mmCIF file of C-alpha atoms in Angstrom:
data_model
loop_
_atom_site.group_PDB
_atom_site.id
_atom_site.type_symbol
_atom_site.label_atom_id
_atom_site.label_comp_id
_atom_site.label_asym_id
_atom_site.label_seq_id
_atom_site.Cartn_x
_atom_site.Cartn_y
_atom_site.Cartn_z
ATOM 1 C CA UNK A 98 -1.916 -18.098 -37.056
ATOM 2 C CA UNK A 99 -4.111 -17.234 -40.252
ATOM 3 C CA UNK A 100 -6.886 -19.949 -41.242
ATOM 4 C CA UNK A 101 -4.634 -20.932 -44.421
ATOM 5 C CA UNK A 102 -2.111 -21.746 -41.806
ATOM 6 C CA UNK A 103 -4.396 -23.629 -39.418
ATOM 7 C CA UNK A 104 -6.171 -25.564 -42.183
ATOM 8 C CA UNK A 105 -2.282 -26.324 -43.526
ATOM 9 C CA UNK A 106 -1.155 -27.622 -40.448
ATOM 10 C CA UNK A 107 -4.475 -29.658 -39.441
ATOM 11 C CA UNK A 108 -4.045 -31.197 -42.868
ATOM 12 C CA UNK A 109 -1.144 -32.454 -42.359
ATOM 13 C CA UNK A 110 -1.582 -33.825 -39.472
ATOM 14 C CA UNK A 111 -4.165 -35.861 -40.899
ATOM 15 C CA UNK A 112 -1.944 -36.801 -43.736
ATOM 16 C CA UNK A 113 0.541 -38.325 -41.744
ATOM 17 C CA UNK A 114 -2.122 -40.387 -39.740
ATOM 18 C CA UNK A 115 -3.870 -41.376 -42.598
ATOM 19 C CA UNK A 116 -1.135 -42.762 -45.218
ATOM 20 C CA UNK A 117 0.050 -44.729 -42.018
ATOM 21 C CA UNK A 118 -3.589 -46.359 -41.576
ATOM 22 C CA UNK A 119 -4.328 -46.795 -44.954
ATOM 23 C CA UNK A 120 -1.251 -48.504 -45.575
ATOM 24 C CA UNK A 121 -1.678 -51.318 -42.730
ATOM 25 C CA UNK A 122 -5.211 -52.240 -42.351
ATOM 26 C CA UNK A 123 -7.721 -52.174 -45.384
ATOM 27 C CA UNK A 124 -10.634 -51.898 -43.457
ATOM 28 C CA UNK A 125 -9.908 -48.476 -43.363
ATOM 29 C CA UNK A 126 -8.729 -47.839 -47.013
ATOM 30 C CA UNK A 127 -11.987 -49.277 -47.821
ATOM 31 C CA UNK A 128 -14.335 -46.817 -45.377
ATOM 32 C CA UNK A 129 -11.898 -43.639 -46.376
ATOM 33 C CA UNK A 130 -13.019 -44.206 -50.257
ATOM 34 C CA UNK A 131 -16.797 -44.046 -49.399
ATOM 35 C CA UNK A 132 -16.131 -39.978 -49.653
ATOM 36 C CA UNK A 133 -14.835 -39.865 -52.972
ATOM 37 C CA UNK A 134 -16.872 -37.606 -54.892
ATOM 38 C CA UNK A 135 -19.376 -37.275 -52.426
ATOM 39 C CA UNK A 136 -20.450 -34.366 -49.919
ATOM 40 C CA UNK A 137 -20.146 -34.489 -46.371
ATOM 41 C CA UNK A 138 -23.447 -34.508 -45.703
ATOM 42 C CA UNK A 139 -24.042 -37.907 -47.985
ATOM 43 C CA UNK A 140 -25.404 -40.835 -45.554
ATOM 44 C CA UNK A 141 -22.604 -42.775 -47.358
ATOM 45 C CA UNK A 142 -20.106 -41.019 -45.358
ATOM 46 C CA UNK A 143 -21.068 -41.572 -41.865
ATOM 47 C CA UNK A 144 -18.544 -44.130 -41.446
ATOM 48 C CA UNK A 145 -15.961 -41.674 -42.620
ATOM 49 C CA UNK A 146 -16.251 -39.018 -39.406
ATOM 50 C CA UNK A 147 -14.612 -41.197 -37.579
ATOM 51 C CA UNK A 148 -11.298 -40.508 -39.048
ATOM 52 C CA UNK A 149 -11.618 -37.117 -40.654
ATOM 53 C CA UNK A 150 -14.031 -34.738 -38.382
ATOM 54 C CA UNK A 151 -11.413 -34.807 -35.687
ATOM 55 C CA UNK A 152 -8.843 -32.982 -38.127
ATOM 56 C CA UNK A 153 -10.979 -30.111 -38.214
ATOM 57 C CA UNK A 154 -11.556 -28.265 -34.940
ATOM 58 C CA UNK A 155 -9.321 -26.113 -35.247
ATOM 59 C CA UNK A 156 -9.633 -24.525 -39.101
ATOM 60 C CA UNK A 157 -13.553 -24.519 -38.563
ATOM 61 C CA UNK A 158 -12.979 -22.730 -34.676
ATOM 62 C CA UNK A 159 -10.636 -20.149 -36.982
ATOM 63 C CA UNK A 160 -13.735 -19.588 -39.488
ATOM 64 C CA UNK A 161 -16.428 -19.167 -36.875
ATOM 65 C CA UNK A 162 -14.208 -15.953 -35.642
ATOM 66 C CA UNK A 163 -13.162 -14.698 -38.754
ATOM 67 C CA UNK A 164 -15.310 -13.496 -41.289
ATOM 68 C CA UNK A 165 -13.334 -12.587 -44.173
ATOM 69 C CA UNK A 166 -11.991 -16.299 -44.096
ATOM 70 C CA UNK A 167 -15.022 -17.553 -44.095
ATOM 71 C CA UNK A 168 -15.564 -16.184 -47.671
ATOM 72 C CA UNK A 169 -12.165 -17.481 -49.103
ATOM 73 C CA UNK A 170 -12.631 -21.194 -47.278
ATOM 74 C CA UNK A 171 -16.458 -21.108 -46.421
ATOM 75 C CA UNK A 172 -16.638 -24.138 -44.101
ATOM 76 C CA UNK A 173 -18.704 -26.621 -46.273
ATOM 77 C CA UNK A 174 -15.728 -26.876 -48.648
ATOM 78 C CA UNK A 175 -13.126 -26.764 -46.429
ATOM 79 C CA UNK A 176 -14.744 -29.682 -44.743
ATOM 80 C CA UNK A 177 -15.244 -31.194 -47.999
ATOM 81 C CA UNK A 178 -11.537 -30.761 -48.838
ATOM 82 C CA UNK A 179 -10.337 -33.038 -45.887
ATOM 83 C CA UNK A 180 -12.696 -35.363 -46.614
ATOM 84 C CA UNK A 181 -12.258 -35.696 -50.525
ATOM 85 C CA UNK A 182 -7.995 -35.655 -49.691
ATOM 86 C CA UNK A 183 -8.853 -38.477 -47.444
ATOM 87 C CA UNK A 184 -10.349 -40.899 -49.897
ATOM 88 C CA UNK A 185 -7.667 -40.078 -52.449
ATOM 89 C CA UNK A 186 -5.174 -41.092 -50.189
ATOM 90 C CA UNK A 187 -7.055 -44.042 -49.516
ATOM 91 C CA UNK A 188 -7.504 -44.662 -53.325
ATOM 92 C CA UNK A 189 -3.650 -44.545 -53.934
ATOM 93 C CA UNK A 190 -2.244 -47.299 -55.892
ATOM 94 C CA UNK A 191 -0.458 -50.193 -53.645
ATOM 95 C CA UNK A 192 2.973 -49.350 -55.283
ATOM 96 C CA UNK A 193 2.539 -46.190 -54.662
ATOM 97 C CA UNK A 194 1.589 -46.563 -50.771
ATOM 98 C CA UNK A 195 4.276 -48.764 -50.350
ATOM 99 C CA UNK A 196 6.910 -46.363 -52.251
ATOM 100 C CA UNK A 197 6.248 -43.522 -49.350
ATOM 101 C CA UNK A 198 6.625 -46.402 -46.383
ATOM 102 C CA UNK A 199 9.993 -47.078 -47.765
ATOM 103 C CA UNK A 200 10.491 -43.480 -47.861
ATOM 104 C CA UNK A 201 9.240 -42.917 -44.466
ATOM 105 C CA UNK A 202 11.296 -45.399 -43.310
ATOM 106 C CA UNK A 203 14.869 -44.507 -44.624
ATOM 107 C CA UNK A 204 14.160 -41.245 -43.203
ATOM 108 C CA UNK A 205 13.509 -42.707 -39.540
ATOM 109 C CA UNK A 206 16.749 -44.554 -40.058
ATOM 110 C CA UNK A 207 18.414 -41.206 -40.947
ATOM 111 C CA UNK A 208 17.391 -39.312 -38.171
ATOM 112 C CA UNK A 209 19.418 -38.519 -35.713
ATOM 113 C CA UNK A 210 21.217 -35.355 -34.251
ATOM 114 C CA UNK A 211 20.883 -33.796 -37.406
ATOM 115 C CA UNK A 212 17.177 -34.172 -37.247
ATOM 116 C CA UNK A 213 16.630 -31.251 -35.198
ATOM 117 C CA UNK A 214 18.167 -28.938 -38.410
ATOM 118 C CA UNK A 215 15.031 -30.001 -40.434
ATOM 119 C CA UNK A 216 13.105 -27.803 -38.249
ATOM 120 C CA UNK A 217 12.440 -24.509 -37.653
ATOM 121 C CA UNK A 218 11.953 -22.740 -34.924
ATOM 122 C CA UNK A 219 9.656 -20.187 -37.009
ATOM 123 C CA UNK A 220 8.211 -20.504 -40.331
ATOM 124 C CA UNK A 221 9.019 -17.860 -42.862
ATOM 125 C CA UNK A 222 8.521 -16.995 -46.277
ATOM 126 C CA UNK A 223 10.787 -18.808 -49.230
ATOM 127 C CA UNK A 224 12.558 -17.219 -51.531
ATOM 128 C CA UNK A 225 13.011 -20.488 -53.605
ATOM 129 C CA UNK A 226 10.934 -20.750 -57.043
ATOM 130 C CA UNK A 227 8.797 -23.964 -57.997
ATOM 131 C CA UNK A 228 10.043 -26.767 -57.993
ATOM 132 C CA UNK A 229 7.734 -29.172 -58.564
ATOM 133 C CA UNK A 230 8.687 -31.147 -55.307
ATOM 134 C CA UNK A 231 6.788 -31.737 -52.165
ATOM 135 C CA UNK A 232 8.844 -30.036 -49.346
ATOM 136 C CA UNK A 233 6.678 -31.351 -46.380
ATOM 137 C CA UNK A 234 5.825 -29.960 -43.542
ATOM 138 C CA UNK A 235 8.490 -28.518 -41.441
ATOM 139 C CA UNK A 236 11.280 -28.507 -44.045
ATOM 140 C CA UNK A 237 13.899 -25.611 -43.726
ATOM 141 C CA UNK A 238 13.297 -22.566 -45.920
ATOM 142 C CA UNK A 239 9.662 -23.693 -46.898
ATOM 143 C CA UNK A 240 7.042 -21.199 -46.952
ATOM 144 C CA UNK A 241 4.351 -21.772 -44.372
ATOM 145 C CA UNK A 242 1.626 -22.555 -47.048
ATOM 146 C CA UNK A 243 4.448 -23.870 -49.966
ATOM 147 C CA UNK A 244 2.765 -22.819 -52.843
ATOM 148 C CA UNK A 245 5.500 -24.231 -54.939
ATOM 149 C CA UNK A 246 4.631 -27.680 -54.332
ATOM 150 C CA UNK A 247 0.718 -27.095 -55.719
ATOM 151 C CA UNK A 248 -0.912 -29.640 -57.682
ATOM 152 C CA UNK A 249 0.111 -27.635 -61.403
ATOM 153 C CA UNK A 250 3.594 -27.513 -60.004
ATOM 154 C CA UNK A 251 4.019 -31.373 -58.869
ATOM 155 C CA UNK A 252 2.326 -32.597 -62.446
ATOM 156 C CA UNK A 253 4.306 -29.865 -63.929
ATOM 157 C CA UNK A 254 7.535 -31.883 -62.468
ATOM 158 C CA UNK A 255 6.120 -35.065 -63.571
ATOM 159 C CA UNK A 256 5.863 -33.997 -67.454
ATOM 160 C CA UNK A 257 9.796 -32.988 -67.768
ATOM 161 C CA UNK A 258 10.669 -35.766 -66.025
ATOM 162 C CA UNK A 259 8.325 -37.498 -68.761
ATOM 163 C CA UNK A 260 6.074 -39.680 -66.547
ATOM 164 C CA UNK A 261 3.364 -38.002 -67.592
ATOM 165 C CA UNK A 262 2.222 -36.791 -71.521
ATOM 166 C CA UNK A 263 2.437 -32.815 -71.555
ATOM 167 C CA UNK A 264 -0.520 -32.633 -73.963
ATOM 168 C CA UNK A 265 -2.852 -34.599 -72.320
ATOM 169 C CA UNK A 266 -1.985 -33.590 -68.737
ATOM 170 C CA UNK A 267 -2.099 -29.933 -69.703
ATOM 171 C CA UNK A 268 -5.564 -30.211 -71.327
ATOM 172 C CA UNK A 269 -6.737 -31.687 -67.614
ATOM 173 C CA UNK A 270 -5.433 -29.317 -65.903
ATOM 174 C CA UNK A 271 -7.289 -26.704 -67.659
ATOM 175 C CA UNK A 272 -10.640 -29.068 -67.477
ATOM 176 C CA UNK A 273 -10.089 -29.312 -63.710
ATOM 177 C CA UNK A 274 -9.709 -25.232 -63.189
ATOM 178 C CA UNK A 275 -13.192 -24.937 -64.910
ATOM 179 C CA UNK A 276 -14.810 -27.023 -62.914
ATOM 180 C CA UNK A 277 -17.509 -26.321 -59.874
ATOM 181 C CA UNK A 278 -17.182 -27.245 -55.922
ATOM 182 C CA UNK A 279 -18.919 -30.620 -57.141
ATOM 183 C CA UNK A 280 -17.072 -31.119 -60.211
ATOM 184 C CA UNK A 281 -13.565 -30.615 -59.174
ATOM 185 C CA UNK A 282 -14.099 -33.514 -56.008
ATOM 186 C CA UNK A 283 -15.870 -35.911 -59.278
ATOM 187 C CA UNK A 284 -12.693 -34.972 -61.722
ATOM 188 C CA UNK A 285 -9.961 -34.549 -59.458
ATOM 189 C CA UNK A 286 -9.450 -38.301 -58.117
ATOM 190 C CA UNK A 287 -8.637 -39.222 -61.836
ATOM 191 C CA UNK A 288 -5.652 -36.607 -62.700
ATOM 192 C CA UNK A 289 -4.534 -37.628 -58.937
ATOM 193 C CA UNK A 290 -4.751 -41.228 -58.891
ATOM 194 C CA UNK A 291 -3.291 -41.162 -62.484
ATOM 195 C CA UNK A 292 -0.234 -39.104 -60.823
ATOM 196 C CA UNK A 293 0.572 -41.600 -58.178
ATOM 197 C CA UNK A 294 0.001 -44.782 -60.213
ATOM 198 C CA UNK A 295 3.228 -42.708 -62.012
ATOM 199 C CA UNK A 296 4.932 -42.587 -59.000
ATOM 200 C CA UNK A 297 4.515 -38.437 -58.974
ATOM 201 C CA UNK A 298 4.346 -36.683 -55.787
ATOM 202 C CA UNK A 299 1.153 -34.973 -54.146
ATOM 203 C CA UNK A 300 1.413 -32.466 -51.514
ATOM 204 C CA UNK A 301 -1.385 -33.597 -49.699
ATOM 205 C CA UNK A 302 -1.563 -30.955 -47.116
ATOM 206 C CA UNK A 303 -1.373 -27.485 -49.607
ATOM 207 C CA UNK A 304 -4.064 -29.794 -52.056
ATOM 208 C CA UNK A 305 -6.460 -30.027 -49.223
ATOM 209 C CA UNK A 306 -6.130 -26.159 -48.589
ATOM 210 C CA UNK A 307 -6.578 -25.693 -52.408
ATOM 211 C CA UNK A 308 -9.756 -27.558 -52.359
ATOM 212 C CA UNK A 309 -10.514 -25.406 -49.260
ATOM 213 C CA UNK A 310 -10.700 -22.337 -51.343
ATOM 214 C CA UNK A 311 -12.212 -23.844 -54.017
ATOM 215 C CA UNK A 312 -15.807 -22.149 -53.215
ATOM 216 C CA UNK A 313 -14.811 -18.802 -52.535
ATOM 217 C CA UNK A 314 -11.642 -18.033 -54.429
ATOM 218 C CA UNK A 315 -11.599 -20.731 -57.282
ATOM 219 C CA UNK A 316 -10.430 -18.361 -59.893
ATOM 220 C CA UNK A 317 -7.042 -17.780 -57.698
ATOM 221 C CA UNK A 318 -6.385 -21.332 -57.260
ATOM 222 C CA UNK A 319 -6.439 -22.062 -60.803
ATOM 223 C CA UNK A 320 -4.192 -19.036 -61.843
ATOM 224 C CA UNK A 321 -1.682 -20.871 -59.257
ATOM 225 C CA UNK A 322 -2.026 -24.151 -60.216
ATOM 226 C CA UNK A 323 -1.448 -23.734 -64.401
ATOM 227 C CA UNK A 324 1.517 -20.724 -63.569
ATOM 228 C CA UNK A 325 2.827 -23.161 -61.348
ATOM 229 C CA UNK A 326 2.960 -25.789 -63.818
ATOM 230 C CA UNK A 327 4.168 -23.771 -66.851
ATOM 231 C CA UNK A 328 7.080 -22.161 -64.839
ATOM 232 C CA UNK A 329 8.138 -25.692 -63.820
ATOM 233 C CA UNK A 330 8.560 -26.733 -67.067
ATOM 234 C CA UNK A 331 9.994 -23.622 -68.454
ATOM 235 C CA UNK A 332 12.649 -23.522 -65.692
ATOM 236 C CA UNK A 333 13.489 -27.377 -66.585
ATOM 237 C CA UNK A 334 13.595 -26.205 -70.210
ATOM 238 C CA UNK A 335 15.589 -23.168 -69.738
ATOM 239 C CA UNK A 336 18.344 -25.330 -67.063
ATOM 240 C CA UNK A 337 18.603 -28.023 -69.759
ATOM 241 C CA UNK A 338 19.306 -25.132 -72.664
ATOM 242 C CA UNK A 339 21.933 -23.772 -70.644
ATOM 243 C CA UNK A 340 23.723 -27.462 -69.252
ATOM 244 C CA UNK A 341 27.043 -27.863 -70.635
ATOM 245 C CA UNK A 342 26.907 -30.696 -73.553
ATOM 246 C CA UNK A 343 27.953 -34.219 -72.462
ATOM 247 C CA UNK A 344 32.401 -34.068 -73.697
ATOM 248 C CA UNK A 345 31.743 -37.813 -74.487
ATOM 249 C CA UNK A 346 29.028 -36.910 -76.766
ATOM 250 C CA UNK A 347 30.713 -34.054 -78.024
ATOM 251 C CA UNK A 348 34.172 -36.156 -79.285
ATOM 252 C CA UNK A 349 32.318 -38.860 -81.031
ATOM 253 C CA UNK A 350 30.542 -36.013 -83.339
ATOM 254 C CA UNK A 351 34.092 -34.518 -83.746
ATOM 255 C CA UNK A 352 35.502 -38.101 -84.286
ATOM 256 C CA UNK A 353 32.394 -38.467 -87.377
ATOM 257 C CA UNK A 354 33.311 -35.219 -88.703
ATOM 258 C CA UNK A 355 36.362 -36.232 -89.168
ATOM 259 C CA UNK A 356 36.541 -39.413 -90.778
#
């Protein structure tokens, strides 16, 4: 398993322990948003170890025998990433916490037999473009580090499906891919907390390995994140163009014409 993979999968795992926390007892929304914006090493954060730093023995035991990882997710900023995910998710709007319970819990209900075709017995690579939608971990036919649910293609999503303004989100986007280690973890909260007030989906897991690479490969990431978002909306743009018209729509302009 590569240290993308490892750092995927730990994140997730996290994720999933985390929005069920956060979601039932404050106490721990309230210590998980002490790391917003702050490093790791911040006295502030002490409280914080207790539920991240478990998350991470295995993509920091990856890093300590891999050297070349270690310069595209050096191991301050991938510790930084699960740390900085963790108070966003904290930091979510109530709405929007309680929108993924309900989700959560119509999928328990649906589970079942058919359960077991949600899962893989091997991850491989899709063939599927972006989409704009969080596959989750596990899904059939997602790639192992689902690039097409990155944080360009999920706002990306949002703006065709107009809960966010194109312009404006566009123009943050850009800010955010400018920005340093420290000034993507102080901007960042904003655009996300923004998104989910919006109801708009966040792939928790592939942001946290985005922020991971942040130091080393920040350039890469950005490329992703505003092609991401740009092919979204062109392939919206493009399936609209070619939809058939609405026949209803179609005989009441014949109809006018007429009289």
């Amino acid at each position: 398993m590569s240290t993308e993979s490892e750092i995927l999968r730990a994140a997730d795992r996290m994720v999933k322990s985390l929005e069920e926390r956060v979601r039932d007892e404050p106490a721990v929304r309230a210590t998980l948003r002490r790391a917003a914006g702050r490093r790791v090493d911040d006295p502030a954060v002490l409280p914080v170890h207790t539920f991240v730093a478990r998350y991470l023995n295995g993509p920091l035991t990856h890093l300590e025998s891999d050297p070349n990882a270690r310069r595209r997710t050096p191991e301050q900023d991938v510790e930084r990433a699960f740390y900085g995910v963790a108070a966003m998710i904290a930091a979510q709007p109530r709405r929007a916490r309680d929108r993924k319970a309900a989700e959560g819990t119509e999928g328990a209900e649906g589970t079942g037999e058919d359960a077991r075709d949600t899962l893989p017995e091997e991850p491989g690579p899709s063939s599927s473009p972006d989409t704009g939608r969080a596959p989750g971990p596990g899904q059939k036919g997602a790639d192992p580090l689902r690039r097409g649910s990155n944080l360009g293609a999920m706002v990306g999503r949002a703006v065709t499906e107009g809960r966010l303004n194109g312009e404006t989100t566009e123009g943050r986007l850009h800010l955010l891919c400018r920005q340093s280690v420290d000034g993507v973890h102080s901007q960042l909260p904003r655009l996300v907390l923004h998104a989910r007030d919006r109801d708009v989906d966040i792939d928790w897991g592939r942001l946290t390995l985005d922020l991971s690479r942040w130091g080393g490969d920040r350039d890469a990431v950005a490329k992703e994140w505003v092609q991401s978002y740009h092919r979204v909306i062109e392939t919206e743009r493009a399936r609209r163009e070619k939809a058939p018209a609405d026949p209803n729509t179609t005989d009441e302009t014949d109809e006018d014409t007429a009289a």
